[in-house]
Amino acid sequence: IALLFLVEHTYRSSAAGLGCAARGCSAYKAGQSNVRSVSPEPPLQRDAMTEPRVEIESLHFSVGILGISGGSLLLLVNGYSHSPSEALIHSTALGILLLIIAALLAYAGVRRSLCHAPLFVCLCLTISALWCGSGLVHILHGEGVVQGEEGLRGALIPGLAAFTLALLVIGVVGVLCKEVVLSIIAFSVCLACAHQIAGLYDPSFGQGASAASYLLVCFLGAYFGTGRLLSYITKGKVQLPGTRSEKKAKLTAAQAQDRNDVVTAGLVGNLLSATVLACPLLGVVPALVPGQVPWLWTAGVLQLGVCILSYRAMDTLAATFYGFTAVLKFAEGYSLLLPVWELQVLFSPVPLPTVFAVLFFMLALFSTQKSLADGLYQLFYVAYCVALAAQPRGFFQGGTQGVQAAIFVVSAVMLLLTLHNMACPWRLPTGEGLLRSLLSRTNLLTLRPLDKDLHAPYLGYSKYADAEVLGHGCSVLSAFAITATVGSEGPLAFLVLPWVVVAGGLLQLLCGSVAFARGKTLESTAFILYGIMWAVWGLTRYGGLYGATRGFNVAVGIICFLLFNCFITGGALFLSKAWFAYALTFQLILVSFLLDTLGTLPYGYDIGVTIIFGLVSFYCFLANLFNSSFQSPQLPLGTPFFRLSGYGGGGEHCPHVPARKATSVQQIAEIMKNGGTCGMPTDTVYVLVAACNRPDAVEKAYKAKVHAQDRPMSLWISSIKQLEPARHLLNPVLWDFMEAAWPSSISMVIPRGPWMDCFGLKDSAKYIGTPTSIAIRNPDCTVATHLIDLVRIGLDSCMQYSTDFQRWV
């Protein structure tokens, strides 16, 4: 493992210069692609730009395959040497080693999820979850928490059964896609899990059959993993037969969004939790036991990772859905774990599952725009939440477990459909695009196009989609969770803690981090502050600590949160009315917390303000979900109460648009006509530009420039024809030189004179050039010249290197 990471680090260090050169070339071509046909790149240059990506992907494939081979070797030795009296490897040591290998496989799967390799990603993440869950169970068995062979059997069988089916589906899809190596590995691990289940039921069966399956995986993985690794180290000079990696075309932005490779791992997580909860109903295991908690929490962690990677893939709907299901997994595990200490069965409050059902229903309704199958699948979770609300003991009763049995079946079907449609060239029907085709026949609703530019951030470049939908949804869950009335049994007798800490705390911290990455400073601050408050209050009030710490100390902490939220509420005045209502109602909740700590809480006040906050959060959830799905109409979020000075007035974000699109250039041209400034690519470096007939814009550009006096601003034109009215005022030799040299990266330094009046500079002239001269240039760049033509006047440009421009941004 250390050798693999060292090889990757060494390669990245040696290829850093090449990567920078490739990016610079891409930036240059982005400015030139629309002006004339670009001649094909020489083969050497094309290979230099594409080979690093292919070789890095080959390294990640090697890490994944060798990790599976190493884990199989570990289980192979343990299986062949296993005896009823004593195992060769102690359970605790075996569990720790499996966790290490599971982390390595998760790394390989996450890295390959950035390119299109759905079958490999699903296989790595599935086996990683398998060995993570079984490793935790073995650790609990080694430490005596899970006692005896009977306890180990009841803890292992539900998870092994789930992964047997999941790996069988992966193997079938691998056969259909002619991925021989991956399908053999999937089938072999599937057989090993099935043999392990048989050995747990009947000790006389032994673990030899399971070890034989792992032996095949070990040899096959070692051969192909070593072959790819040798090819990577030697730059393709040494290749074992049959291990050559194929180069794949890079996906477009629309294809990348349509093919979210980690969605299949989320389906595996749903399959795992459904198996654990349905096994007692089907008689596979006698009852739900604390030893099954590792499987549920492994599914929760897996789906948190799927949530983050779905934001990375610009798939907001999938990220929100798996964020919600991750909350369910942690709540299910918590309900199994707590009776170990409390010797009681948790009761689920009725309002929360009902609200959760409404959130799932709204999400299912909007998910039909992706495919009809996705929307119908999420309706099963609506039924699951309704079953939780109808039965007070929640996860321990037959109705809830029956719905989980249905989710088990439909998750397996969805895994087969989704993985097949991602990996195979021919697709199975799932109702994809059905809603879009229906809405195209009416003018009432217009869906947004599936374009990566939909998630363009406020300023700069962001790799993540907007997470406000999930953030507001978690606020709804947290608000309605604390409406539960705590009786004489104590707070731990009610299922409140996981909803508040996981949904309100952990997931809102995640949403705040994503908002920060997108340049949303106020939204990020609010989500992070509220996430910390929900986590602290949940652990204090509903974690059994409130009675001992109640009083002055808790009140001081809440007062600090009140003061911080005052700044957020004030900042929301400049954002929107919806955000102001959201921050203000949370301030009322903080007041109720403060009054509760002081023992002066009026009757019904806390319930009233939490319901108001929950309703405001639900509207924000619905509005963001609706507005991100439909281009028109839009649910109003309200304009800001106060507007800042400058372009946009605080109500608009700074657009970050691709220079390759004509619509983007037109959008920037309209902004510049209204006095805005723009950073754009040219044939040399990025520059900051403003229309020279707008003195206010030129002044803004001058003040934004880091060294405006040392590096004077220059005047740009799109063609020498723009100088025709002033030709008689210029030297004929200079004119001939301009015609010969332009368009190019050459700037002409010309003395100031009456010729400048042709451009209508007026008050802008004092910011351009020096007191005695001015530089003028005709760039050889499509984006720049087209933008100048659209603005219909020359552009004042502050010539800066790209590092200066990025620091200004």
Short mmCIF file of N, CA and C in Angstrom, two decimals, residues 570-704:
data_model
loop_
_atom_site.label_atom_id
_atom_site.label_comp_id
_atom_site.label_asym_id
_atom_site.label_seq_id
_atom_site.Cartn_x
_atom_site.Cartn_y
_atom_site.Cartn_z
N GLY A 570 -28.85 40.07 10.21
CA GLY A 570 -28.59 41.36 9.57
C GLY A 570 -28.07 41.20 8.16
N GLY A 571 -27.19 40.23 7.94
CA GLY A 571 -26.69 39.99 6.59
C GLY A 571 -27.76 39.50 5.65
N ALA A 572 -28.74 38.75 6.18
CA ALA A 572 -29.82 38.24 5.33
C ALA A 572 -30.69 39.36 4.78
N LEU A 573 -30.64 40.56 5.41
CA LEU A 573 -31.39 41.70 4.87
C LEU A 573 -30.89 42.07 3.47
N PHE A 574 -29.63 41.77 3.18
CA PHE A 574 -29.04 42.08 1.88
C PHE A 574 -29.11 40.90 0.91
N LEU A 575 -29.72 39.78 1.36
CA LEU A 575 -29.75 38.58 0.52
C LEU A 575 -31.14 38.34 -0.07
N SER A 576 -32.11 38.03 0.76
CA SER A 576 -33.48 37.81 0.28
C SER A 576 -34.41 37.79 1.49
N LYS A 577 -35.70 37.98 1.22
CA LYS A 577 -36.69 37.95 2.30
C LYS A 577 -36.83 36.56 2.88
N ALA A 578 -36.69 35.53 2.04
CA ALA A 578 -36.81 34.16 2.55
C ALA A 578 -35.68 33.84 3.52
N TRP A 579 -34.47 34.26 3.17
CA TRP A 579 -33.34 34.00 4.08
C TRP A 579 -33.47 34.81 5.36
N PHE A 580 -34.02 36.00 5.26
CA PHE A 580 -34.23 36.80 6.48
C PHE A 580 -35.24 36.12 7.40
N ALA A 581 -36.34 35.61 6.83
CA ALA A 581 -37.32 34.90 7.65
C ALA A 581 -36.73 33.63 8.25
N TYR A 582 -35.88 32.96 7.48
CA TYR A 582 -35.23 31.73 7.97
C TYR A 582 -34.33 32.03 9.16
N ALA A 583 -33.50 33.08 9.05
CA ALA A 583 -32.59 33.43 10.15
C ALA A 583 -33.34 33.99 11.35
N LEU A 584 -34.39 34.77 11.09
CA LEU A 584 -35.13 35.39 12.20
C LEU A 584 -35.89 34.33 13.01
N THR A 585 -36.52 33.38 12.34
CA THR A 585 -37.25 32.34 13.08
C THR A 585 -36.30 31.42 13.83
N PHE A 586 -35.10 31.22 13.31
CA PHE A 586 -34.13 30.43 14.09
C PHE A 586 -33.69 31.22 15.33
N GLN A 587 -33.67 32.54 15.22
CA GLN A 587 -33.37 33.36 16.40
C GLN A 587 -34.43 33.13 17.48
N LEU A 588 -35.69 32.98 17.08
CA LEU A 588 -36.75 32.71 18.04
C LEU A 588 -36.57 31.34 18.70
N ILE A 589 -36.07 30.36 17.93
CA ILE A 589 -35.80 29.04 18.51
C ILE A 589 -34.68 29.14 19.54
N LEU A 590 -33.65 29.94 19.25
CA LEU A 590 -32.57 30.12 20.22
C LEU A 590 -33.08 30.77 21.50
N VAL A 591 -34.02 31.68 21.36
CA VAL A 591 -34.62 32.31 22.54
C VAL A 591 -35.35 31.25 23.37
N SER A 592 -36.06 30.33 22.70
CA SER A 592 -36.76 29.27 23.45
C SER A 592 -35.76 28.36 24.15
N PHE A 593 -34.62 28.07 23.53
CA PHE A 593 -33.58 27.28 24.20
C PHE A 593 -33.07 28.01 25.44
N LEU A 594 -32.87 29.32 25.32
CA LEU A 594 -32.37 30.10 26.45
C LEU A 594 -33.39 30.10 27.60
N LEU A 595 -34.65 30.31 27.29
CA LEU A 595 -35.67 30.31 28.33
C LEU A 595 -35.80 28.94 28.99
N ASP A 596 -35.60 27.89 28.20
CA ASP A 596 -35.68 26.55 28.76
C ASP A 596 -34.55 26.30 29.75
N THR A 597 -33.34 26.77 29.43
CA THR A 597 -32.22 26.57 30.36
C THR A 597 -32.42 27.36 31.65
N LEU A 598 -33.10 28.49 31.57
CA LEU A 598 -33.34 29.31 32.76
C LEU A 598 -34.61 28.89 33.51
N GLY A 599 -35.34 27.93 32.95
CA GLY A 599 -36.55 27.47 33.62
C GLY A 599 -37.72 28.42 33.54
N THR A 600 -37.73 29.33 32.57
CA THR A 600 -38.80 30.33 32.45
C THR A 600 -39.52 30.22 31.11
N LEU A 601 -39.54 29.04 30.52
CA LEU A 601 -40.14 28.86 29.20
C LEU A 601 -41.67 28.88 29.30
N PRO A 602 -42.34 29.82 28.60
CA PRO A 602 -43.81 29.83 28.62
C PRO A 602 -44.38 28.57 27.96
N TYR A 603 -45.52 28.15 28.42
CA TYR A 603 -46.13 26.94 27.89
C TYR A 603 -46.51 27.12 26.42
N GLY A 604 -46.03 26.21 25.56
CA GLY A 604 -46.38 26.22 24.14
C GLY A 604 -45.51 27.10 23.28
N TYR A 605 -44.64 27.92 23.89
CA TYR A 605 -43.82 28.83 23.07
C TYR A 605 -42.84 28.05 22.20
N ASP A 606 -42.16 27.04 22.78
CA ASP A 606 -41.16 26.29 22.02
C ASP A 606 -41.80 25.53 20.86
N ILE A 607 -42.99 24.95 21.11
CA ILE A 607 -43.67 24.23 20.03
C ILE A 607 -44.07 25.20 18.91
N GLY A 608 -44.57 26.36 19.28
CA GLY A 608 -45.01 27.33 18.28
C GLY A 608 -43.87 27.81 17.39
N VAL A 609 -42.74 28.20 18.00
CA VAL A 609 -41.65 28.76 17.19
C VAL A 609 -40.98 27.68 16.36
N THR A 610 -40.89 26.45 16.85
CA THR A 610 -40.29 25.38 16.05
C THR A 610 -41.16 25.03 14.86
N ILE A 611 -42.48 25.07 15.03
CA ILE A 611 -43.36 24.81 13.89
C ILE A 611 -43.24 25.92 12.85
N ILE A 612 -43.17 27.17 13.31
CA ILE A 612 -43.00 28.30 12.38
C ILE A 612 -41.68 28.17 11.63
N PHE A 613 -40.60 27.87 12.35
CA PHE A 613 -39.30 27.69 11.70
C PHE A 613 -39.34 26.52 10.72
N GLY A 614 -40.01 25.43 11.12
CA GLY A 614 -40.11 24.29 10.22
C GLY A 614 -40.87 24.62 8.94
N LEU A 615 -41.94 25.41 9.05
CA LEU A 615 -42.70 25.79 7.86
C LEU A 615 -41.90 26.72 6.95
N VAL A 616 -41.16 27.67 7.55
CA VAL A 616 -40.31 28.55 6.74
C VAL A 616 -39.22 27.74 6.05
N SER A 617 -38.62 26.79 6.77
CA SER A 617 -37.59 25.95 6.17
C SER A 617 -38.16 25.08 5.05
N PHE A 618 -39.39 24.60 5.24
CA PHE A 618 -40.01 23.78 4.19
C PHE A 618 -40.26 24.60 2.94
N TYR A 619 -40.68 25.85 3.10
CA TYR A 619 -40.89 26.68 1.91
C TYR A 619 -39.56 26.91 1.19
N CYS A 620 -38.50 27.18 1.95
CA CYS A 620 -37.18 27.37 1.32
C CYS A 620 -36.74 26.09 0.62
N PHE A 621 -36.99 24.95 1.25
CA PHE A 621 -36.68 23.65 0.62
C PHE A 621 -37.43 23.49 -0.69
N LEU A 622 -38.74 23.74 -0.66
CA LEU A 622 -39.56 23.56 -1.85
C LEU A 622 -39.20 24.57 -2.93
N ALA A 623 -38.94 25.82 -2.55
CA ALA A 623 -38.62 26.86 -3.54
C ALA A 623 -37.30 26.56 -4.23
N ASN A 624 -36.28 26.18 -3.47
CA ASN A 624 -34.99 25.87 -4.09
C ASN A 624 -35.08 24.62 -4.95
N LEU A 625 -35.85 23.63 -4.51
CA LEU A 625 -36.03 22.42 -5.31
C LEU A 625 -36.78 22.73 -6.60
N PHE A 626 -37.81 23.53 -6.51
CA PHE A 626 -38.61 23.89 -7.69
C PHE A 626 -37.80 24.76 -8.65
N ASN A 627 -37.12 25.76 -8.13
CA ASN A 627 -36.40 26.70 -9.00
C ASN A 627 -35.18 26.05 -9.65
N SER A 628 -34.60 25.04 -8.99
CA SER A 628 -33.46 24.35 -9.62
C SER A 628 -33.93 23.33 -10.66
N SER A 629 -35.21 22.99 -10.66
CA SER A 629 -35.74 22.04 -11.63
C SER A 629 -36.42 22.70 -12.81
N PHE A 630 -37.09 23.84 -12.55
CA PHE A 630 -37.87 24.50 -13.60
C PHE A 630 -37.30 25.88 -13.88
N GLN A 631 -37.22 26.18 -15.16
CA GLN A 631 -36.74 27.49 -15.58
C GLN A 631 -37.82 28.54 -15.45
N SER A 632 -39.05 28.14 -15.66
CA SER A 632 -40.20 29.03 -15.46
C SER A 632 -41.44 28.16 -15.22
N PRO A 633 -42.32 28.62 -14.32
CA PRO A 633 -42.19 29.80 -13.45
C PRO A 633 -41.26 29.52 -12.29
N GLN A 634 -41.06 30.52 -11.43
CA GLN A 634 -40.18 30.41 -10.28
C GLN A 634 -40.95 30.75 -9.01
N LEU A 635 -40.70 29.98 -7.96
CA LEU A 635 -41.29 30.31 -6.66
C LEU A 635 -40.50 31.47 -6.06
N PRO A 636 -41.17 32.51 -5.60
CA PRO A 636 -40.45 33.70 -5.13
C PRO A 636 -39.74 33.46 -3.80
N LEU A 637 -38.51 33.91 -3.73
CA LEU A 637 -37.75 33.93 -2.48
C LEU A 637 -37.64 35.34 -1.91
N GLY A 638 -38.11 36.30 -2.68
CA GLY A 638 -38.10 37.68 -2.18
C GLY A 638 -36.81 38.42 -2.50
N THR A 639 -36.96 39.68 -2.82
CA THR A 639 -35.79 40.52 -3.07
C THR A 639 -35.19 40.98 -1.74
N PRO A 640 -33.95 41.39 -1.72
CA PRO A 640 -33.35 41.87 -0.46
C PRO A 640 -34.00 43.17 0.01
N PHE A 641 -34.01 43.37 1.31
CA PHE A 641 -34.54 44.61 1.87
C PHE A 641 -33.65 45.80 1.53
N PHE A 642 -32.36 45.58 1.49
CA PHE A 642 -31.40 46.64 1.16
C PHE A 642 -30.49 46.13 0.05
N ARG A 643 -30.13 47.03 -0.83
CA ARG A 643 -29.25 46.67 -1.94
C ARG A 643 -27.91 47.36 -1.78
N LEU A 644 -26.88 46.62 -2.13
CA LEU A 644 -25.54 47.20 -2.11
C LEU A 644 -25.32 48.01 -3.37
N SER A 645 -24.36 48.91 -3.32
CA SER A 645 -24.04 49.71 -4.50
C SER A 645 -23.26 48.87 -5.49
N GLY A 646 -23.22 49.31 -6.74
CA GLY A 646 -22.47 48.60 -7.76
C GLY A 646 -23.38 47.73 -8.60
N TYR A 647 -22.81 47.07 -9.57
CA TYR A 647 -23.60 46.25 -10.49
C TYR A 647 -24.28 45.12 -9.72
N GLY A 648 -25.53 44.91 -9.98
CA GLY A 648 -26.27 43.86 -9.33
C GLY A 648 -26.95 44.30 -8.07
N GLY A 649 -26.41 45.28 -7.38
CA GLY A 649 -27.03 45.80 -6.19
C GLY A 649 -27.23 44.78 -5.10
N GLY A 650 -26.36 43.77 -5.04
CA GLY A 650 -26.49 42.77 -4.01
C GLY A 650 -27.56 41.74 -4.31
N GLY A 651 -28.31 41.92 -5.38
CA GLY A 651 -29.36 40.97 -5.69
C GLY A 651 -28.96 39.93 -6.70
N GLU A 652 -27.87 40.16 -7.41
CA GLU A 652 -27.40 39.22 -8.43
C GLU A 652 -26.00 38.75 -8.06
N HIS A 653 -25.67 37.55 -8.49
CA HIS A 653 -24.32 37.06 -8.27
C HIS A 653 -23.47 37.37 -9.48
N CYS A 654 -22.19 37.33 -9.29
CA CYS A 654 -21.26 37.57 -10.40
C CYS A 654 -21.25 36.34 -11.29
N PRO A 655 -21.71 36.42 -12.53
CA PRO A 655 -21.79 35.21 -13.37
C PRO A 655 -20.41 34.72 -13.76
N HIS A 656 -20.27 33.41 -13.77
CA HIS A 656 -19.04 32.75 -14.20
C HIS A 656 -19.43 31.85 -15.37
N VAL A 657 -19.19 32.29 -16.58
CA VAL A 657 -19.71 31.61 -17.76
C VAL A 657 -18.56 31.17 -18.65
N PRO A 658 -18.75 30.10 -19.42
CA PRO A 658 -17.69 29.62 -20.31
C PRO A 658 -17.52 30.53 -21.52
N ALA A 659 -16.27 30.81 -21.88
CA ALA A 659 -15.99 31.72 -22.98
C ALA A 659 -16.29 31.08 -24.34
N ARG A 660 -16.47 29.76 -24.38
CA ARG A 660 -16.67 29.09 -25.67
C ARG A 660 -18.08 29.28 -26.22
N LYS A 661 -19.02 29.80 -25.39
CA LYS A 661 -20.40 29.93 -25.82
C LYS A 661 -20.72 31.37 -26.23
N ALA A 662 -21.40 31.50 -27.37
CA ALA A 662 -21.77 32.83 -27.84
C ALA A 662 -22.76 33.51 -26.89
N THR A 663 -23.65 32.72 -26.29
CA THR A 663 -24.61 33.30 -25.35
C THR A 663 -23.91 33.88 -24.12
N SER A 664 -22.81 33.27 -23.73
CA SER A 664 -22.06 33.79 -22.59
C SER A 664 -21.45 35.14 -22.91
N VAL A 665 -20.87 35.27 -24.11
CA VAL A 665 -20.27 36.53 -24.50
C VAL A 665 -21.34 37.62 -24.60
N GLN A 666 -22.51 37.26 -25.11
CA GLN A 666 -23.60 38.24 -25.18
C GLN A 666 -24.05 38.68 -23.79
N GLN A 667 -24.09 37.74 -22.85
CA GLN A 667 -24.46 38.08 -21.47
C GLN A 667 -23.46 39.05 -20.86
N ILE A 668 -22.18 38.81 -21.07
CA ILE A 668 -21.15 39.70 -20.53
C ILE A 668 -21.21 41.07 -21.21
N ALA A 669 -21.50 41.07 -22.50
CA ALA A 669 -21.59 42.35 -23.22
C ALA A 669 -22.70 43.22 -22.64
N GLU A 670 -23.84 42.63 -22.31
CA GLU A 670 -24.94 43.40 -21.71
C GLU A 670 -24.53 43.96 -20.35
N ILE A 671 -23.79 43.17 -19.59
CA ILE A 671 -23.32 43.65 -18.29
C ILE A 671 -22.37 44.83 -18.46
N MET A 672 -21.49 44.75 -19.44
CA MET A 672 -20.52 45.82 -19.65
C MET A 672 -21.19 47.09 -20.17
N LYS A 673 -22.24 46.92 -20.96
CA LYS A 673 -22.96 48.10 -21.43
C LYS A 673 -23.61 48.86 -20.28
N ASN A 674 -23.93 48.13 -19.21
CA ASN A 674 -24.56 48.73 -18.04
C ASN A 674 -23.56 49.14 -16.97
N GLY A 675 -22.28 49.15 -17.34
CA GLY A 675 -21.28 49.64 -16.39
C GLY A 675 -20.56 48.57 -15.61
N GLY A 676 -20.61 47.32 -16.04
CA GLY A 676 -19.92 46.26 -15.33
C GLY A 676 -18.51 46.05 -15.86
N THR A 677 -17.73 45.28 -15.13
CA THR A 677 -16.38 44.89 -15.55
C THR A 677 -16.34 43.39 -15.73
N CYS A 678 -15.34 42.92 -16.46
CA CYS A 678 -15.29 41.51 -16.83
C CYS A 678 -13.85 41.04 -16.86
N GLY A 679 -13.62 39.83 -16.40
CA GLY A 679 -12.34 39.16 -16.59
C GLY A 679 -12.49 38.14 -17.69
N MET A 680 -11.64 38.17 -18.69
CA MET A 680 -11.82 37.30 -19.85
C MET A 680 -10.48 36.78 -20.35
N PRO A 681 -10.49 35.65 -21.07
CA PRO A 681 -9.26 35.12 -21.66
C PRO A 681 -8.91 35.86 -22.95
N THR A 682 -7.63 35.94 -23.25
CA THR A 682 -7.15 36.56 -24.49
C THR A 682 -6.12 35.63 -25.12
N ASP A 683 -5.43 36.15 -26.14
CA ASP A 683 -4.38 35.36 -26.77
C ASP A 683 -3.11 35.31 -25.93
N THR A 684 -3.07 36.06 -24.81
CA THR A 684 -1.89 36.02 -23.95
C THR A 684 -2.28 35.60 -22.53
N VAL A 685 -2.88 36.51 -21.76
CA VAL A 685 -3.25 36.22 -20.37
C VAL A 685 -4.68 36.69 -20.13
N TYR A 686 -5.20 36.35 -18.95
CA TYR A 686 -6.51 36.87 -18.54
C TYR A 686 -6.39 38.36 -18.22
N VAL A 687 -7.40 39.13 -18.63
CA VAL A 687 -7.38 40.58 -18.41
C VAL A 687 -8.72 41.02 -17.82
N LEU A 688 -8.70 42.17 -17.19
CA LEU A 688 -9.90 42.80 -16.67
C LEU A 688 -10.27 43.94 -17.60
N VAL A 689 -11.51 43.96 -18.11
CA VAL A 689 -11.91 44.92 -19.13
C VAL A 689 -13.15 45.67 -18.70
N ALA A 690 -13.31 46.87 -19.28
CA ALA A 690 -14.48 47.71 -19.06
C ALA A 690 -14.70 48.55 -20.30
N ALA A 691 -15.96 48.90 -20.60
CA ALA A 691 -16.27 49.73 -21.76
C ALA A 691 -15.74 51.14 -21.53
N CYS A 692 -14.98 51.66 -22.49
CA CYS A 692 -14.30 52.95 -22.27
C CYS A 692 -15.26 54.13 -22.35
N ASN A 693 -16.49 53.91 -22.83
CA ASN A 693 -17.46 55.01 -22.83
C ASN A 693 -18.27 55.06 -21.54
N ARG A 694 -17.89 54.24 -20.54
CA ARG A 694 -18.50 54.25 -19.22
C ARG A 694 -17.45 54.61 -18.19
N PRO A 695 -17.30 55.89 -17.88
CA PRO A 695 -16.25 56.30 -16.92
C PRO A 695 -16.36 55.62 -15.57
N ASP A 696 -17.59 55.35 -15.12
CA ASP A 696 -17.74 54.68 -13.83
C ASP A 696 -17.15 53.28 -13.86
N ALA A 697 -17.35 52.56 -14.99
CA ALA A 697 -16.79 51.22 -15.09
C ALA A 697 -15.27 51.26 -15.19
N VAL A 698 -14.75 52.22 -15.94
CA VAL A 698 -13.30 52.33 -16.07
C VAL A 698 -12.67 52.67 -14.72
N GLU A 699 -13.34 53.51 -13.95
CA GLU A 699 -12.82 53.84 -12.62
C GLU A 699 -12.80 52.62 -11.72
N LYS A 700 -13.85 51.78 -11.79
CA LYS A 700 -13.87 50.56 -10.99
C LYS A 700 -12.73 49.63 -11.39
N ALA A 701 -12.49 49.50 -12.70
CA ALA A 701 -11.40 48.65 -13.15
C ALA A 701 -10.05 49.21 -12.71
N TYR A 702 -9.92 50.52 -12.73
CA TYR A 702 -8.67 51.15 -12.32
C TYR A 702 -8.39 50.90 -10.83
N LYS A 703 -9.44 51.02 -10.01
CA LYS A 703 -9.26 50.80 -8.57
C LYS A 703 -9.05 49.32 -8.24
N ALA A 704 -9.62 48.45 -9.06
CA ALA A 704 -9.44 47.02 -8.80
C ALA A 704 -8.06 46.53 -9.20
#
